[in-house]
PDB file of C-alpha atoms in Angstrom:
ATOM      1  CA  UNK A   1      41.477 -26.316 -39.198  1.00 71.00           C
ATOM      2  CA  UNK A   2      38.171 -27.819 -40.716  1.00 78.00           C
ATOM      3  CA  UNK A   3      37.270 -28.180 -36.880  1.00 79.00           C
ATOM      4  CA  UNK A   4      37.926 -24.681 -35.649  1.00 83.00           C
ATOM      5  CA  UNK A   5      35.926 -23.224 -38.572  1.00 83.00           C
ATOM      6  CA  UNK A   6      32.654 -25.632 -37.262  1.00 83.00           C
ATOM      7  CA  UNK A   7      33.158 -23.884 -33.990  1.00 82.00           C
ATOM      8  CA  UNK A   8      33.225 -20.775 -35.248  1.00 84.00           C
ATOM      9  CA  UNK A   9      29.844 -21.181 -37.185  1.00 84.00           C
ATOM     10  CA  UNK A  10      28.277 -22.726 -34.069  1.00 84.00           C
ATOM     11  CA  UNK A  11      29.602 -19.739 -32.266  1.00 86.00           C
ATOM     12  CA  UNK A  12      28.157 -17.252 -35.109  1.00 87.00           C
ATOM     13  CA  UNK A  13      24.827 -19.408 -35.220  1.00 85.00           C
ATOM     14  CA  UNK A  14      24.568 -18.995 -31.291  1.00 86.00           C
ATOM     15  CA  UNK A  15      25.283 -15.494 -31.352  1.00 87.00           C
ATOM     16  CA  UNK A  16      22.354 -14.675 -33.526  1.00 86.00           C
ATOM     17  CA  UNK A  17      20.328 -16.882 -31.681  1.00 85.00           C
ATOM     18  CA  UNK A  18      21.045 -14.998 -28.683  1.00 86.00           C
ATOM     19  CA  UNK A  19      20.653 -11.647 -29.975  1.00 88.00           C
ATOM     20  CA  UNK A  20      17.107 -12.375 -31.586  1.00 87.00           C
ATOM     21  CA  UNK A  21      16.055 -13.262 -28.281  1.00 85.00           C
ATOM     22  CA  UNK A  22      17.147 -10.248 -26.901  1.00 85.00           C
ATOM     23  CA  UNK A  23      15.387  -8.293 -29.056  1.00 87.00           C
ATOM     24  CA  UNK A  24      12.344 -10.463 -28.512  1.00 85.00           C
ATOM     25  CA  UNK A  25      12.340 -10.411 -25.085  1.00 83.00           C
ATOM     26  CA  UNK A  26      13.136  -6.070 -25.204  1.00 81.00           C
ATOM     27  CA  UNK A  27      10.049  -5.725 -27.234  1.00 82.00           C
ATOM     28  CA  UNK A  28       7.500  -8.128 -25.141  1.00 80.00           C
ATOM     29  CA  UNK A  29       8.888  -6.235 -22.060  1.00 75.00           C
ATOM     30  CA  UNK A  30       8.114  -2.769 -23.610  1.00 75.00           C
ATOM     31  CA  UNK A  31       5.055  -3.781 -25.143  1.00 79.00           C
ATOM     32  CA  UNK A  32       3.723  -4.907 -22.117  1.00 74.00           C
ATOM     33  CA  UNK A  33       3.016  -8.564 -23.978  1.00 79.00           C
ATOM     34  CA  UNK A  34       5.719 -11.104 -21.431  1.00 75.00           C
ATOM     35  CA  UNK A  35       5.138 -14.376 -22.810  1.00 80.00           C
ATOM     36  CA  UNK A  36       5.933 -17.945 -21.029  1.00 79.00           C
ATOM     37  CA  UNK A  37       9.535 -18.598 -20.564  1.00 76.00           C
ATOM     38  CA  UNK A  38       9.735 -21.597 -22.660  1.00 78.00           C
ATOM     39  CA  UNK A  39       9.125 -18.948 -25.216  1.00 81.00           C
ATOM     40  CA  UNK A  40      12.372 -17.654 -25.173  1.00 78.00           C
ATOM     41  CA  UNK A  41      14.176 -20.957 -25.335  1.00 81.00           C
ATOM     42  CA  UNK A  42      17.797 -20.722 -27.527  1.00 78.00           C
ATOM     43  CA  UNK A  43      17.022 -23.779 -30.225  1.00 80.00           C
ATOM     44  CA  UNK A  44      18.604 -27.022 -29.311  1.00 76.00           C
ATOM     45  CA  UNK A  45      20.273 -26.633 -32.356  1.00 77.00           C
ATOM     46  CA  UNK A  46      22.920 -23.675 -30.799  1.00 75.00           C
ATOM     47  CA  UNK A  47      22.831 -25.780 -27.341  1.00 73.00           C
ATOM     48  CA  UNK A  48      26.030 -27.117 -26.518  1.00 71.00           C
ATOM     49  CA  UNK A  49      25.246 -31.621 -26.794  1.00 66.00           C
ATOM     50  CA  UNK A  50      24.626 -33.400 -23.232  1.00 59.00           C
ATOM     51  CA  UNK A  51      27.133 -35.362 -22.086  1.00 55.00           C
ATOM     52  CA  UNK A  52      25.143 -38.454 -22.021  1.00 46.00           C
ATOM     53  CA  UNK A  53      27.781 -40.780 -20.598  1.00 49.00           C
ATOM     54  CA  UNK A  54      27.068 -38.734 -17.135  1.00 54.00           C
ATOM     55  CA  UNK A  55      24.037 -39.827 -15.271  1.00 60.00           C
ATOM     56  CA  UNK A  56      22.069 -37.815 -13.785  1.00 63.00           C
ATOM     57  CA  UNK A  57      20.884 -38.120 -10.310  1.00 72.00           C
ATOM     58  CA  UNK A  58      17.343 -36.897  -9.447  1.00 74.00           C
ATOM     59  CA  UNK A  59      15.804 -35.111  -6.716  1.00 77.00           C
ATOM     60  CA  UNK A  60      14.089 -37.316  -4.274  1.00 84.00           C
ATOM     61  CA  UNK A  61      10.830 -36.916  -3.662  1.00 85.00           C
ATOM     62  CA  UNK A  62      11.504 -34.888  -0.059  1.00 86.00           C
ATOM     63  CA  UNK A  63      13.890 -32.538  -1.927  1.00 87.00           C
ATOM     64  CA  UNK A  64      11.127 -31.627  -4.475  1.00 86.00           C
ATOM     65  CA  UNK A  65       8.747 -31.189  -1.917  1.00 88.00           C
ATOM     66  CA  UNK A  66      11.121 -29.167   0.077  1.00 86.00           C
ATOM     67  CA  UNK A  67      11.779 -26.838  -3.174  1.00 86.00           C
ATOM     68  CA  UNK A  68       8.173 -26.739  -3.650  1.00 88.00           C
ATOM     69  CA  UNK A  69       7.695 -25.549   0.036  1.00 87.00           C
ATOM     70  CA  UNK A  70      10.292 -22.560  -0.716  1.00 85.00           C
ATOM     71  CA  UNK A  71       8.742 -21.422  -3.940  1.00 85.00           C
ATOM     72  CA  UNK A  72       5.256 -21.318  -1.777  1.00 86.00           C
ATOM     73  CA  UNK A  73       7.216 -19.170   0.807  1.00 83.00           C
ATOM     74  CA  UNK A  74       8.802 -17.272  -1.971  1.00 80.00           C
ATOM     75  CA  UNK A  75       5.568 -16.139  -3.283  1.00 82.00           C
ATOM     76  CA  UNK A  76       4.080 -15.287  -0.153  1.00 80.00           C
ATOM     77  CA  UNK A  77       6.543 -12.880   0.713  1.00 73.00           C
ATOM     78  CA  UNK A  78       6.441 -11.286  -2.677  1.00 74.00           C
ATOM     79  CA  UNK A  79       3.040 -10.663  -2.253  1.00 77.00           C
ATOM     80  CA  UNK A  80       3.084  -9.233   0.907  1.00 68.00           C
ATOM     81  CA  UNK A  81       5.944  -6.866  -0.235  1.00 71.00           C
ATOM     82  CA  UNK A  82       3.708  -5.608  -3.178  1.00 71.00           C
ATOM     83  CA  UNK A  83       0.557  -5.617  -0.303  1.00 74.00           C
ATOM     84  CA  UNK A  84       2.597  -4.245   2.786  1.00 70.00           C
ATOM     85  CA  UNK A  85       5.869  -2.787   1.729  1.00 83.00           C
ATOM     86  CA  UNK A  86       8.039  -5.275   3.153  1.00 87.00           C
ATOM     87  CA  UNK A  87      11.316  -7.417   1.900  1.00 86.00           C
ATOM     88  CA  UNK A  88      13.763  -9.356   3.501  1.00 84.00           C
ATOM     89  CA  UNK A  89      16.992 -10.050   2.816  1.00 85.00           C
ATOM     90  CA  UNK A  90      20.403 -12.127   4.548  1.00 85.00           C
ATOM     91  CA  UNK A  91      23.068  -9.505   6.230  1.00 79.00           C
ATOM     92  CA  UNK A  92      25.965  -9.690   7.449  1.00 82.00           C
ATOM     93  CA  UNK A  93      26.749 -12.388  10.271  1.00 82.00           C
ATOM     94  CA  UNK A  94      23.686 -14.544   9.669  1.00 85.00           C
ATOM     95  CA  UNK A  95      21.209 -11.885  10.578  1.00 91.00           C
ATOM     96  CA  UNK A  96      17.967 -11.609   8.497  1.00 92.00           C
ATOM     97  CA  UNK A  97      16.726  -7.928   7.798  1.00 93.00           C
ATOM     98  CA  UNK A  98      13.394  -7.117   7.431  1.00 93.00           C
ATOM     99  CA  UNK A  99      12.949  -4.160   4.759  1.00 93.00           C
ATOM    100  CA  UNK A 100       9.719  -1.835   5.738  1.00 94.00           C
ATOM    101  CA  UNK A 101       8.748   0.956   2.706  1.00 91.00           C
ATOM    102  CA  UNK A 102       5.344   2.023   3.237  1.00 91.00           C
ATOM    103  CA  UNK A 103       3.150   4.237   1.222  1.00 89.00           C
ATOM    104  CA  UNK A 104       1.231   6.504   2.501  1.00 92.00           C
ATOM    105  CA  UNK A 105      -1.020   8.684   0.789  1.00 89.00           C
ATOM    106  CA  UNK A 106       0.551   7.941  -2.102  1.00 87.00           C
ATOM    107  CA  UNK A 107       4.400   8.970  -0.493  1.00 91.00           C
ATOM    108  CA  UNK A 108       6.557   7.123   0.086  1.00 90.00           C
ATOM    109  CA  UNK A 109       8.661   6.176   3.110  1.00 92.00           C
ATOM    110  CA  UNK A 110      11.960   4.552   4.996  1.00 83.00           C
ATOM    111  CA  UNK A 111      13.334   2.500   4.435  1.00 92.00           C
ATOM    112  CA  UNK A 112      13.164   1.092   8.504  1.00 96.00           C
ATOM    113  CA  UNK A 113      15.270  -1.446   8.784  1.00 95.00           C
ATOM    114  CA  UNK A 114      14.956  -4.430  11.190  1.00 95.00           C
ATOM    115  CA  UNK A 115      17.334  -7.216  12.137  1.00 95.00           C
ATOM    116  CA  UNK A 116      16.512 -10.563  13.030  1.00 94.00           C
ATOM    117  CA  UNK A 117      19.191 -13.475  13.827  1.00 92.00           C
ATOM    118  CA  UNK A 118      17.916 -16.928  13.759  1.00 88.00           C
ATOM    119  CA  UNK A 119      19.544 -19.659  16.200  1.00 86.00           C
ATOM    120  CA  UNK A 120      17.896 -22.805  15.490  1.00 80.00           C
ATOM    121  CA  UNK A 121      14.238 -22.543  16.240  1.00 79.00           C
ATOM    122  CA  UNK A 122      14.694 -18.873  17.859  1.00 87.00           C
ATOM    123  CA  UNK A 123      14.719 -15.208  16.898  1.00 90.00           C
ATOM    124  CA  UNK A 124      16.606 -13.178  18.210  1.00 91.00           C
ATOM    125  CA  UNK A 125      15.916  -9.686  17.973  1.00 93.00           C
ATOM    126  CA  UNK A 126      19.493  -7.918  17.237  1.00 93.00           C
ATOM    127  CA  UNK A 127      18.414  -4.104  16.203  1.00 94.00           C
ATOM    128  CA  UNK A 128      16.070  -1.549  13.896  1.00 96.00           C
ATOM    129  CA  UNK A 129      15.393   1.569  12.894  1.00 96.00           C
ATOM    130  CA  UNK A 130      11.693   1.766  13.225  1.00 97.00           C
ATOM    131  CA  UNK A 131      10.238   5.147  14.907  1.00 96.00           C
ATOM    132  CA  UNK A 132       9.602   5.053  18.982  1.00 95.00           C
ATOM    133  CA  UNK A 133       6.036   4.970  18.037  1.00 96.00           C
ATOM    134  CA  UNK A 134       6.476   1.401  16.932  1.00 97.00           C
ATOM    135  CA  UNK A 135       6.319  -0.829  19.857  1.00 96.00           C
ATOM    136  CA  UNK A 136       8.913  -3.042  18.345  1.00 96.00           C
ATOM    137  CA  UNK A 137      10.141  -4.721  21.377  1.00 95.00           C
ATOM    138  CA  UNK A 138       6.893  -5.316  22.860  1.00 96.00           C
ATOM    139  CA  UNK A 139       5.339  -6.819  19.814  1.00 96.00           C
ATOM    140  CA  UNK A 140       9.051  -9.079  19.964  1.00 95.00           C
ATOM    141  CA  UNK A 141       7.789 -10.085  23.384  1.00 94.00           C
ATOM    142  CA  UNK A 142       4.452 -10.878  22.435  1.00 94.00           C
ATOM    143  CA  UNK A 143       5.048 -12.959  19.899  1.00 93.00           C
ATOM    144  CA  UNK A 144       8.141 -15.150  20.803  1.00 92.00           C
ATOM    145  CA  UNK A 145       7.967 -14.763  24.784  1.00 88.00           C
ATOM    146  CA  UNK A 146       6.203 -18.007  25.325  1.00 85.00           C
ATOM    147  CA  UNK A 147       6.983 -19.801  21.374  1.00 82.00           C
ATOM    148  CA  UNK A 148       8.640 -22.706  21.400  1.00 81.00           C
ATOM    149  CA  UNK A 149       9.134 -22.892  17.468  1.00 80.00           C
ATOM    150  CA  UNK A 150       9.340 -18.874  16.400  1.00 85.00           C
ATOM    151  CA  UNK A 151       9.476 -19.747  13.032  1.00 84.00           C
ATOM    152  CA  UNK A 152       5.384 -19.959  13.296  1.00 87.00           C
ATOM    153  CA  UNK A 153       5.303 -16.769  14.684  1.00 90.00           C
ATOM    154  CA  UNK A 154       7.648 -14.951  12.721  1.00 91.00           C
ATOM    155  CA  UNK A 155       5.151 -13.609  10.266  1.00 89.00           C
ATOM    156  CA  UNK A 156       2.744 -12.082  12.409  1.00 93.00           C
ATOM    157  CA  UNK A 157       5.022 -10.826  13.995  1.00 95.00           C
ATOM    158  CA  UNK A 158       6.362  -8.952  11.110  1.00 93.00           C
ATOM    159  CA  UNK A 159       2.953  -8.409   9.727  1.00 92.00           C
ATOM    160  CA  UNK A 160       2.347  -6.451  13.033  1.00 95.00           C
ATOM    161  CA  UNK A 161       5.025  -4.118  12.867  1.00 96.00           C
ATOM    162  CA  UNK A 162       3.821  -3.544   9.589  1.00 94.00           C
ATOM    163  CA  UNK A 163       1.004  -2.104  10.641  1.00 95.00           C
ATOM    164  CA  UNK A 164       1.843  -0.274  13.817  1.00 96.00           C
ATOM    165  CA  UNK A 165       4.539   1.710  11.370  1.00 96.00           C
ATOM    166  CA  UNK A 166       2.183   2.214   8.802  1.00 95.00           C
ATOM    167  CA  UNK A 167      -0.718   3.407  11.137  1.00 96.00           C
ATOM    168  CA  UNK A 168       1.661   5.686  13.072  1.00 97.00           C
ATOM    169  CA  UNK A 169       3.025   7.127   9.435  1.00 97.00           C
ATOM    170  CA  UNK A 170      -0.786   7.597   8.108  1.00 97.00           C
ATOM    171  CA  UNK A 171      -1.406   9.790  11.523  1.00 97.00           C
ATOM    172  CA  UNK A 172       1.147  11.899  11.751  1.00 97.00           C
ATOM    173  CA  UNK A 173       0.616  12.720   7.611  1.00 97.00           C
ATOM    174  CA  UNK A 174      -2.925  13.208   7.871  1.00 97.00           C
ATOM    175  CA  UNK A 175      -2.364  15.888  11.570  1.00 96.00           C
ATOM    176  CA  UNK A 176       0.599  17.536   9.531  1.00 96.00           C
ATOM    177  CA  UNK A 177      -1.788  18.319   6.636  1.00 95.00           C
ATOM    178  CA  UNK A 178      -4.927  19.651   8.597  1.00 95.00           C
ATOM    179  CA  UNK A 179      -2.861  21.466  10.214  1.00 93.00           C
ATOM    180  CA  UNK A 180      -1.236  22.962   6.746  1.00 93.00           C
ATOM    181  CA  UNK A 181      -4.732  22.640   5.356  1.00 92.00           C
ATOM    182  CA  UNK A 182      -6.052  25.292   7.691  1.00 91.00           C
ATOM    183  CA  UNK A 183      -3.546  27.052   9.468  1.00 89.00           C
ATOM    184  CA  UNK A 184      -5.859  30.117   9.830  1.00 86.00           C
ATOM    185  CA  UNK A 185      -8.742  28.220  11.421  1.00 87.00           C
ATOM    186  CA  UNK A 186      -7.466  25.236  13.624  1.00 91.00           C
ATOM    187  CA  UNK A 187      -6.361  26.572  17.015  1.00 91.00           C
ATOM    188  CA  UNK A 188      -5.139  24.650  20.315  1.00 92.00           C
ATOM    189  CA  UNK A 189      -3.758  21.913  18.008  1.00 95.00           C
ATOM    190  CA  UNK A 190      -2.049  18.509  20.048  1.00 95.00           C
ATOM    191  CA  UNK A 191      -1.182  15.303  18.599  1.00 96.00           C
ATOM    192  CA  UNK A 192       0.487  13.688  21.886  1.00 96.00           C
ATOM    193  CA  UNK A 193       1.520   9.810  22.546  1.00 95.00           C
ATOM    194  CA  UNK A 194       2.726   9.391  18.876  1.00 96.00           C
ATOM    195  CA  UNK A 195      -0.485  10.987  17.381  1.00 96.00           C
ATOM    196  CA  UNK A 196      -3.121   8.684  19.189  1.00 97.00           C
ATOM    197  CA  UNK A 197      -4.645  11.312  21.156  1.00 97.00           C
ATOM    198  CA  UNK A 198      -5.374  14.499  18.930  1.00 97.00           C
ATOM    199  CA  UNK A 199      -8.041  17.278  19.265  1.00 96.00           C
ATOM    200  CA  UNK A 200      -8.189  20.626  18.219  1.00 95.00           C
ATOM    201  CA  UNK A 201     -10.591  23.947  18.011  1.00 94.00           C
ATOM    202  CA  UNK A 202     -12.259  25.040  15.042  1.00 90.00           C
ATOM    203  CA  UNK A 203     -13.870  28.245  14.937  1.00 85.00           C
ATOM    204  CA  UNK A 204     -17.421  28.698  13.371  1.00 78.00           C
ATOM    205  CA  UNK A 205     -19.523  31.709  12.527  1.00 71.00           C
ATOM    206  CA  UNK A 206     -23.621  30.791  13.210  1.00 63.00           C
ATOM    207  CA  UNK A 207     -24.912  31.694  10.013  1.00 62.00           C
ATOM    208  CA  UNK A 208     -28.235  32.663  11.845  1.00 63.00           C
ATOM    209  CA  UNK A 209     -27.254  35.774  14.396  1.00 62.00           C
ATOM    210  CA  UNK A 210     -23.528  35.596  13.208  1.00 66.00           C
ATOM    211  CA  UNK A 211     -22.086  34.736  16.660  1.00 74.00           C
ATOM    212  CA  UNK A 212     -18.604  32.880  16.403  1.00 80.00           C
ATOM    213  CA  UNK A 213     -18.704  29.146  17.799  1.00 84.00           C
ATOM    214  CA  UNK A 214     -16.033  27.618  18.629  1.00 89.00           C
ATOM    215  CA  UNK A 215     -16.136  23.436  17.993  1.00 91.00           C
ATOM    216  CA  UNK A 216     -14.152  21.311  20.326  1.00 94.00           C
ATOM    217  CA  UNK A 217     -12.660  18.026  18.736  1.00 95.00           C
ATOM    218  CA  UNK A 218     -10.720  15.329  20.567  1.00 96.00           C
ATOM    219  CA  UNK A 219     -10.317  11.625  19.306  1.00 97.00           C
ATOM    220  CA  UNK A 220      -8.282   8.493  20.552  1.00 97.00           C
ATOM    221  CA  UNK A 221      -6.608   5.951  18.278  1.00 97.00           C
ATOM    222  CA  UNK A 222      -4.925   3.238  18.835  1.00 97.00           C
ATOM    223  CA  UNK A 223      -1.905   2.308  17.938  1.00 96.00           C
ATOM    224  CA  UNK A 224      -1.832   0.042  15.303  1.00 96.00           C
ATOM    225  CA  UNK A 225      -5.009   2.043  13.497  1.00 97.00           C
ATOM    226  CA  UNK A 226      -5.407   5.032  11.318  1.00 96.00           C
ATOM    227  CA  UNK A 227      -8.603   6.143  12.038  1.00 97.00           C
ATOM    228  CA  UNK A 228      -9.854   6.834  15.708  1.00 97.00           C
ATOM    229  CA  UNK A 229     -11.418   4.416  17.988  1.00 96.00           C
ATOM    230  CA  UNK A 230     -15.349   3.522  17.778  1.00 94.00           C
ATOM    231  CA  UNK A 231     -17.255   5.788  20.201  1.00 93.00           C
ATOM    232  CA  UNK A 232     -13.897   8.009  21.623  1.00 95.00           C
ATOM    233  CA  UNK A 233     -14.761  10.684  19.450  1.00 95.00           C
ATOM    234  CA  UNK A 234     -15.845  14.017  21.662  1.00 94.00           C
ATOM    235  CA  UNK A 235     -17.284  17.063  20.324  1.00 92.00           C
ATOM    236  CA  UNK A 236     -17.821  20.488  22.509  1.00 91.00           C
ATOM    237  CA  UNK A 237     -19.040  23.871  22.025  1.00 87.00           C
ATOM    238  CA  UNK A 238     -18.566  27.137  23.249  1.00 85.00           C
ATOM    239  CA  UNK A 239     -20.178  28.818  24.042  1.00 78.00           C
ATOM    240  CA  UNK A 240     -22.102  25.448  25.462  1.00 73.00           C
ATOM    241  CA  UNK A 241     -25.648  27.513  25.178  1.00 74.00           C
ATOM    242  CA  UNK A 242     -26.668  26.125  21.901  1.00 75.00           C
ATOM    243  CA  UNK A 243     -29.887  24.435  20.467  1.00 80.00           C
ATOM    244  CA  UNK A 244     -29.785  20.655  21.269  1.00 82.00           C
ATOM    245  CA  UNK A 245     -30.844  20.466  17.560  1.00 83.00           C
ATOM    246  CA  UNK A 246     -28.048  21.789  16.104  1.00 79.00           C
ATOM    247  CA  UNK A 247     -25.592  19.572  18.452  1.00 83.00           C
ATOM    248  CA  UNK A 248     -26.942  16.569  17.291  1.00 87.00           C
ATOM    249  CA  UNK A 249     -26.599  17.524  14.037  1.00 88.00           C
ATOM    250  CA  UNK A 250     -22.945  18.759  14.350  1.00 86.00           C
ATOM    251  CA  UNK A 251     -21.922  15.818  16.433  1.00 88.00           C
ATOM    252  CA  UNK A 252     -23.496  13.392  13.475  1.00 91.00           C
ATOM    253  CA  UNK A 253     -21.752  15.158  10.722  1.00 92.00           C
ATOM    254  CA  UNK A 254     -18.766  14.691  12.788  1.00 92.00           C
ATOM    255  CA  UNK A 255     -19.165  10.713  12.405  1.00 94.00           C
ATOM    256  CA  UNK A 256     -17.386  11.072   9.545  1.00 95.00           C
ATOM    257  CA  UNK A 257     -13.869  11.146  11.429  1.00 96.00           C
ATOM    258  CA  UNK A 258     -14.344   7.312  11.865  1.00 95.00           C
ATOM    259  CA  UNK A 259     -14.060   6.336   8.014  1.00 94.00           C
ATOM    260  CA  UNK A 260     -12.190   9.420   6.383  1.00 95.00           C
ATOM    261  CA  UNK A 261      -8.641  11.334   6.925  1.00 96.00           C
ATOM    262  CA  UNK A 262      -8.633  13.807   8.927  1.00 95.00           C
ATOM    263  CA  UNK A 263      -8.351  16.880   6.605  1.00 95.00           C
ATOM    264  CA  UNK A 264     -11.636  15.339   4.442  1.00 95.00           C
ATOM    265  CA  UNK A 265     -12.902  14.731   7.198  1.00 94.00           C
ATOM    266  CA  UNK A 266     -13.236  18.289   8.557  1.00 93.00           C
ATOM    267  CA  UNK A 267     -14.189  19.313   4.930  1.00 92.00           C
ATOM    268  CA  UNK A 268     -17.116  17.195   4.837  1.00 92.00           C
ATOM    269  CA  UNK A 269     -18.510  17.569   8.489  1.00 88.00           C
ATOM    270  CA  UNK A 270     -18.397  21.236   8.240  1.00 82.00           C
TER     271      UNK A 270
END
């Protein structure tokens, strides 16, 4: 009896323990203040005693090195999920997926979804649900074709779909908003081969003899890129009779495509 009430007051005693670290650890988290983990510690006073008659067997040195080589990875990809929107998790039958959410100017999207199975030194490519516009089998080729070890390869690989889905998403989202952006001035509007080949008609009123000018725009991006290619922008008039002055002027405004979106773009060159 005099034994069962001792348990019972180590019981209580760890109870309370517990609970004041709970509330601890509630109001760090809400107050924004986390402290180390040691901080949270139960006292060794609640801690059930070590079995000291049990000997314990240490890591060797090429198991801590190995766990230290899997926290490195560990943090790597945790970082590039915060920096590129992408996780990875095991599936079913020993297949890998690869977890893409992008945002976008500031929206989100997927998730796309794609599966790797790894046999041995080799991945093999067993499905996604990326867009068309993603090249994913090609950029599978490219990088594992010709690798002997595909474990090398496997992150630029995946840093590479990455960006082709995340280029492709940032083109279609800025051509959808110009186009909702100015509905009533945009004419002859085309976004073809997944968005890297748009142009588009604006029309213009020549503040001078108020003639109405209409201003050509075409651009080529490739694509892995959101923003068009360096020197494939083309801009044409009509009518084509204009002062060579006022081309060159237009045409360097229009610079501006190469470094902003497409509907600040057309804000700020005209």
């Amino acid at each position: 009896l005099e034994k069962l009430k001792q348990d019972v007051k180590s019981l209580k005693r760890k109870r309370d323990a517990m609970l004041d670290r709970e509330i601890k650890i509630r109001n760090d988290l809400n107050s924004g203040n986390v402290q180390n983990a040691a901080t949270y510690r139960l006292p060794l006073a609640v801690l059930p005693p070590q079995n000291l008659s049990q000997r314990q067997v240490l890591p060797s040195e090429a198991e801590v090195q190995r766990l230290k080589n899997i926290a490195r990875i560990k943090q790597k990809l945790q970082a590039h999920a915060l920096c590129h929107g992408v996780t990875s998790l095991r599936g079913e039958n020993n297949e890998t997926k690869f977890i893409f959410d992008p945002y976008v100017g500031g929206k989100p999207f997927g998730p796309f979804v794609l599966r790797l199975r790894f046999i041995r030194t080799q991945a093999v490519l067993r499905g996604h649900t990326l867009p068309h516009a993603v090249p994913t089998r090609s950029l599978y080729t490219e990088y594992f074709e010709d690798a002997e070890d595909h474990s090398e390869q496997l992150a630029p690989f995946i840093r590479s779909v990455a960006k082709h889905l995340r280029a492709f998403l940032s083109r279609k989202q800025q051509c959808d908003q110009l186009r909702e952006r100015f509905a009533e001035d945009i004419r002859d509007f085309q976004a073809a081969n997944h968005c890297t080949a748009v142009s588009f008609s604006l029309c213009l009123k020549d503040e001078d003899n108020q003639e109405h000018i209409t201003v050509s725009i075409a651009m080529i991006y490739d694509r892995d890129e959101e923003r068009p290619k360096p020197k494939s922008l083309k801009v044409t008039f009509d009518p084509p009779h204009i002062e060579e002055d006022d081309i060159e002027s237009v045409k360097e405004q229009c610079l501006v495509f190469y470094n902003m979106r497409l509907t600040e773009a057309v804000i700020e060159a005209f």
